[in-house]
């Protein structure tokens, strides 16, 4: 899971600061969750770009499903008799929750070899979402330039449509 900023021209001057992201442009923060093939399994779109990924996650339906241990289509896995529920794999900015796999924090010199190996494997697991975020913006150029749609609803609908089209292309093997 990861968030990506979609540039958007904020039409309301009083909300401009709310939509300004850390990169100093106005945007809509879109949090996407994908599987290893690159199919987007969940999305939370429409949050102001000024919110960090952790805030978007906290208010998302995906967080609520993980909290309730409900994730349709992803059953718990049993390893050596232990039932392991689905986890969200995320970067270090997300909150510490028992259902999120975050990397160990700190400089590598302070981490044990096992912690460094975990961080390497955890980072490798996150590569598909990084790839999806980049692919969406390359495949649908409208998402990499400032959306000229004045309505937040129109902008959100455009982003969602692009994600749905992306999933259809992945299903057809056009990844």
mmCIF file of C-alpha atoms in Angstrom:
data_model
loop_
_atom_site.group_PDB
_atom_site.id
_atom_site.type_symbol
_atom_site.label_atom_id
_atom_site.label_comp_id
_atom_site.label_asym_id
_atom_site.label_seq_id
_atom_site.Cartn_x
_atom_site.Cartn_y
_atom_site.Cartn_z
ATOM 1 C CA UNK A 1 0.000 0.000 0.000
ATOM 2 C CA UNK A 2 1.169 3.505 -0.747
ATOM 3 C CA UNK A 3 -0.134 6.952 -1.478
ATOM 4 C CA UNK A 4 0.498 9.021 -4.564
ATOM 5 C CA UNK A 5 -0.204 12.684 -5.227
ATOM 6 C CA UNK A 6 -2.282 13.529 -8.283
ATOM 7 C CA UNK A 7 -1.783 17.208 -9.248
ATOM 8 C CA UNK A 8 -5.074 19.108 -9.191
ATOM 9 C CA UNK A 9 -5.972 22.750 -9.659
ATOM 10 C CA UNK A 10 -7.866 23.637 -6.516
ATOM 11 C CA UNK A 11 -10.690 25.964 -7.514
ATOM 12 C CA UNK A 12 -11.473 27.239 -4.046
ATOM 13 C CA UNK A 13 -8.894 29.680 -2.715
ATOM 14 C CA UNK A 14 -9.887 29.020 0.882
ATOM 15 C CA UNK A 15 -9.002 25.306 0.525
ATOM 16 C CA UNK A 16 -5.764 25.871 -1.408
ATOM 17 C CA UNK A 17 -3.499 25.366 1.638
ATOM 18 C CA UNK A 18 -5.336 22.178 2.600
ATOM 19 C CA UNK A 19 -4.624 20.640 -0.828
ATOM 20 C CA UNK A 20 -0.972 21.740 -0.992
ATOM 21 C CA UNK A 21 1.256 18.699 -0.576
ATOM 22 C CA UNK A 22 4.787 18.542 0.825
ATOM 23 C CA UNK A 23 6.151 19.095 -2.701
ATOM 24 C CA UNK A 24 4.458 22.522 -2.789
ATOM 25 C CA UNK A 25 1.768 21.874 -5.405
ATOM 26 C CA UNK A 26 -1.942 21.308 -4.927
ATOM 27 C CA UNK A 27 -2.930 17.667 -5.187
ATOM 28 C CA UNK A 28 -5.326 14.908 -4.311
ATOM 29 C CA UNK A 29 -3.799 12.116 -2.258
ATOM 30 C CA UNK A 30 -4.753 8.690 -3.603
ATOM 31 C CA UNK A 31 -3.936 5.667 -1.473
ATOM 32 C CA UNK A 32 -3.769 2.434 -3.431
ATOM 33 C CA UNK A 33 -3.421 -1.162 -2.294
ATOM 34 C CA UNK A 34 -2.377 -3.743 -4.860
ATOM 35 C CA UNK A 35 -1.545 -7.414 -5.090
ATOM 36 C CA UNK A 36 1.737 -8.803 -6.403
ATOM 37 C CA UNK A 37 0.430 -8.741 -10.011
ATOM 38 C CA UNK A 38 -0.340 -5.019 -9.833
ATOM 39 C CA UNK A 39 -4.111 -5.259 -9.587
ATOM 40 C CA UNK A 40 -5.436 -2.460 -7.381
ATOM 41 C CA UNK A 41 -7.433 -4.160 -4.619
ATOM 42 C CA UNK A 42 -8.477 -1.058 -2.701
ATOM 43 C CA UNK A 43 -8.284 2.682 -3.214
ATOM 44 C CA UNK A 44 -9.026 5.707 -1.107
ATOM 45 C CA UNK A 45 -9.189 8.756 -3.362
ATOM 46 C CA UNK A 46 -10.208 12.331 -2.660
ATOM 47 C CA UNK A 47 -8.242 13.282 0.426
ATOM 48 C CA UNK A 48 -6.533 16.665 0.306
ATOM 49 C CA UNK A 49 -2.878 16.485 -0.725
ATOM 50 C CA UNK A 50 -1.860 18.206 2.498
ATOM 51 C CA UNK A 51 -2.653 15.012 4.400
ATOM 52 C CA UNK A 52 0.114 12.456 4.808
ATOM 53 C CA UNK A 53 -0.342 8.818 3.810
ATOM 54 C CA UNK A 54 -0.901 7.802 7.444
ATOM 55 C CA UNK A 55 -3.880 10.173 7.748
ATOM 56 C CA UNK A 56 -5.388 8.932 4.486
ATOM 57 C CA UNK A 57 -4.955 5.353 5.686
ATOM 58 C CA UNK A 58 -6.551 6.033 9.073
ATOM 59 C CA UNK A 59 -9.738 7.247 7.381
ATOM 60 C CA UNK A 60 -9.813 4.612 4.632
ATOM 61 C CA UNK A 61 -12.138 1.664 4.249
ATOM 62 C CA UNK A 62 -9.063 -0.550 3.909
ATOM 63 C CA UNK A 63 -7.929 0.380 7.435
ATOM 64 C CA UNK A 64 -11.388 -0.361 8.793
ATOM 65 C CA UNK A 65 -11.419 -3.775 7.080
ATOM 66 C CA UNK A 66 -7.970 -4.653 8.418
ATOM 67 C CA UNK A 67 -8.981 -3.508 11.894
ATOM 68 C CA UNK A 68 -12.076 -5.739 11.720
ATOM 69 C CA UNK A 69 -9.994 -8.598 10.262
ATOM 70 C CA UNK A 70 -12.214 -8.591 7.178
ATOM 71 C CA UNK A 71 -10.470 -8.673 3.857
ATOM 72 C CA UNK A 72 -12.584 -10.367 1.194
ATOM 73 C CA UNK A 73 -10.693 -12.709 -1.058
ATOM 74 C CA UNK A 74 -7.658 -12.924 1.199
ATOM 75 C CA UNK A 75 -8.096 -15.707 3.730
ATOM 76 C CA UNK A 76 -5.757 -16.263 6.637
ATOM 77 C CA UNK A 77 -2.762 -18.471 5.826
ATOM 78 C CA UNK A 78 -1.829 -21.325 8.151
ATOM 79 C CA UNK A 79 1.887 -21.885 8.682
ATOM 80 C CA UNK A 80 2.944 -24.644 11.102
ATOM 81 C CA UNK A 81 -0.496 -24.611 12.666
ATOM 82 C CA UNK A 82 -0.551 -20.845 13.185
ATOM 83 C CA UNK A 83 -3.247 -18.842 11.396
ATOM 84 C CA UNK A 84 -1.791 -15.652 9.927
ATOM 85 C CA UNK A 85 -4.297 -13.006 8.818
ATOM 86 C CA UNK A 86 -3.692 -10.676 5.865
ATOM 87 C CA UNK A 87 -1.335 -7.764 6.533
ATOM 88 C CA UNK A 88 -0.876 -4.430 4.861
ATOM 89 C CA UNK A 89 2.724 -3.897 3.765
ATOM 90 C CA UNK A 90 3.650 -0.224 4.026
ATOM 91 C CA UNK A 91 6.502 2.224 4.441
ATOM 92 C CA UNK A 92 7.657 3.720 7.719
ATOM 93 C CA UNK A 93 5.262 6.683 7.748
ATOM 94 C CA UNK A 94 2.214 4.533 8.506
ATOM 95 C CA UNK A 95 1.065 4.030 12.115
ATOM 96 C CA UNK A 96 2.166 1.066 14.212
ATOM 97 C CA UNK A 97 -0.722 -1.383 14.025
ATOM 98 C CA UNK A 98 -0.700 -5.162 14.502
ATOM 99 C CA UNK A 99 -2.018 -5.645 10.943
ATOM 100 C CA UNK A 100 0.645 -3.506 9.212
ATOM 101 C CA UNK A 101 4.132 -4.684 8.283
ATOM 102 C CA UNK A 102 6.426 -1.670 8.535
ATOM 103 C CA UNK A 103 10.195 -1.637 8.156
ATOM 104 C CA UNK A 104 12.423 -1.340 11.194
ATOM 105 C CA UNK A 105 13.272 2.309 11.770
ATOM 106 C CA UNK A 106 16.766 3.686 12.168
ATOM 107 C CA UNK A 107 20.031 3.768 10.316
ATOM 108 C CA UNK A 108 21.310 0.436 9.022
ATOM 109 C CA UNK A 109 24.359 0.571 11.298
ATOM 110 C CA UNK A 110 22.038 0.375 14.334
ATOM 111 C CA UNK A 111 19.958 -2.513 13.021
ATOM 112 C CA UNK A 112 20.797 -6.173 13.520
ATOM 113 C CA UNK A 113 21.512 -8.317 10.452
ATOM 114 C CA UNK A 114 18.070 -9.954 10.842
ATOM 115 C CA UNK A 115 16.382 -6.523 10.951
ATOM 116 C CA UNK A 116 18.265 -5.407 7.836
ATOM 117 C CA UNK A 117 17.227 -8.612 6.050
ATOM 118 C CA UNK A 118 13.610 -8.048 7.106
ATOM 119 C CA UNK A 119 13.743 -4.464 5.772
ATOM 120 C CA UNK A 120 15.155 -5.704 2.470
ATOM 121 C CA UNK A 121 12.425 -8.337 2.076
ATOM 122 C CA UNK A 122 9.720 -5.924 3.222
ATOM 123 C CA UNK A 123 10.898 -3.310 0.715
ATOM 124 C CA UNK A 124 10.933 -5.924 -2.059
ATOM 125 C CA UNK A 125 7.329 -6.794 -1.215
ATOM 126 C CA UNK A 126 6.344 -3.134 -1.636
ATOM 127 C CA UNK A 127 7.772 -2.857 -5.155
ATOM 128 C CA UNK A 128 4.508 -3.716 -6.971
ATOM 129 C CA UNK A 129 2.667 -0.708 -5.489
ATOM 130 C CA UNK A 130 5.544 1.617 -6.390
ATOM 131 C CA UNK A 131 5.391 0.189 -9.902
ATOM 132 C CA UNK A 132 1.602 0.638 -10.088
ATOM 133 C CA UNK A 133 1.802 4.285 -8.966
ATOM 134 C CA UNK A 134 4.349 5.027 -11.677
ATOM 135 C CA UNK A 135 2.533 2.998 -14.312
ATOM 136 C CA UNK A 136 -0.773 4.774 -13.688
ATOM 137 C CA UNK A 137 0.863 8.150 -14.307
ATOM 138 C CA UNK A 138 2.685 6.910 -17.423
ATOM 139 C CA UNK A 139 -0.300 5.045 -18.832
ATOM 140 C CA UNK A 140 -2.816 7.809 -18.101
ATOM 141 C CA UNK A 141 -0.936 11.070 -18.615
ATOM 142 C CA UNK A 142 -3.856 13.063 -17.251
ATOM 143 C CA UNK A 143 -2.765 11.862 -13.783
ATOM 144 C CA UNK A 144 0.765 13.217 -14.104
ATOM 145 C CA UNK A 145 -0.264 16.725 -15.133
ATOM 146 C CA UNK A 146 -2.424 19.098 -13.169
ATOM 147 C CA UNK A 147 -6.047 18.003 -13.442
ATOM 148 C CA UNK A 148 -7.928 20.960 -14.862
ATOM 149 C CA UNK A 149 -11.228 19.671 -13.538
ATOM 150 C CA UNK A 150 -12.681 22.224 -11.162
ATOM 151 C CA UNK A 151 -14.862 19.872 -9.170
ATOM 152 C CA UNK A 152 -13.244 17.552 -6.620
ATOM 153 C CA UNK A 153 -15.909 14.981 -7.514
ATOM 154 C CA UNK A 154 -14.960 15.108 -11.202
ATOM 155 C CA UNK A 155 -11.272 14.765 -10.306
ATOM 156 C CA UNK A 156 -11.945 11.775 -8.023
ATOM 157 C CA UNK A 157 -14.130 10.117 -10.684
ATOM 158 C CA UNK A 158 -11.367 10.596 -13.269
ATOM 159 C CA UNK A 159 -8.748 9.033 -10.978
ATOM 160 C CA UNK A 160 -11.052 6.101 -10.146
ATOM 161 C CA UNK A 161 -11.807 5.530 -13.836
ATOM 162 C CA UNK A 162 -8.083 5.392 -14.612
ATOM 163 C CA UNK A 163 -7.548 2.823 -11.829
ATOM 164 C CA UNK A 164 -10.423 0.682 -13.123
ATOM 165 C CA UNK A 165 -9.027 0.815 -16.669
ATOM 166 C CA UNK A 166 -5.593 -0.102 -15.273
ATOM 167 C CA UNK A 167 -7.102 -3.178 -13.565
ATOM 168 C CA UNK A 168 -8.798 -4.232 -16.810
ATOM 169 C CA UNK A 169 -5.475 -3.978 -18.664
ATOM 170 C CA UNK A 170 -3.693 -5.995 -15.952
ATOM 171 C CA UNK A 171 -6.423 -8.667 -16.164
ATOM 172 C CA UNK A 172 -5.829 -8.866 -19.939
ATOM 173 C CA UNK A 173 -2.095 -9.308 -19.364
ATOM 174 C CA UNK A 174 -1.205 -5.854 -20.692
ATOM 175 C CA UNK A 175 0.893 -4.893 -17.727
#
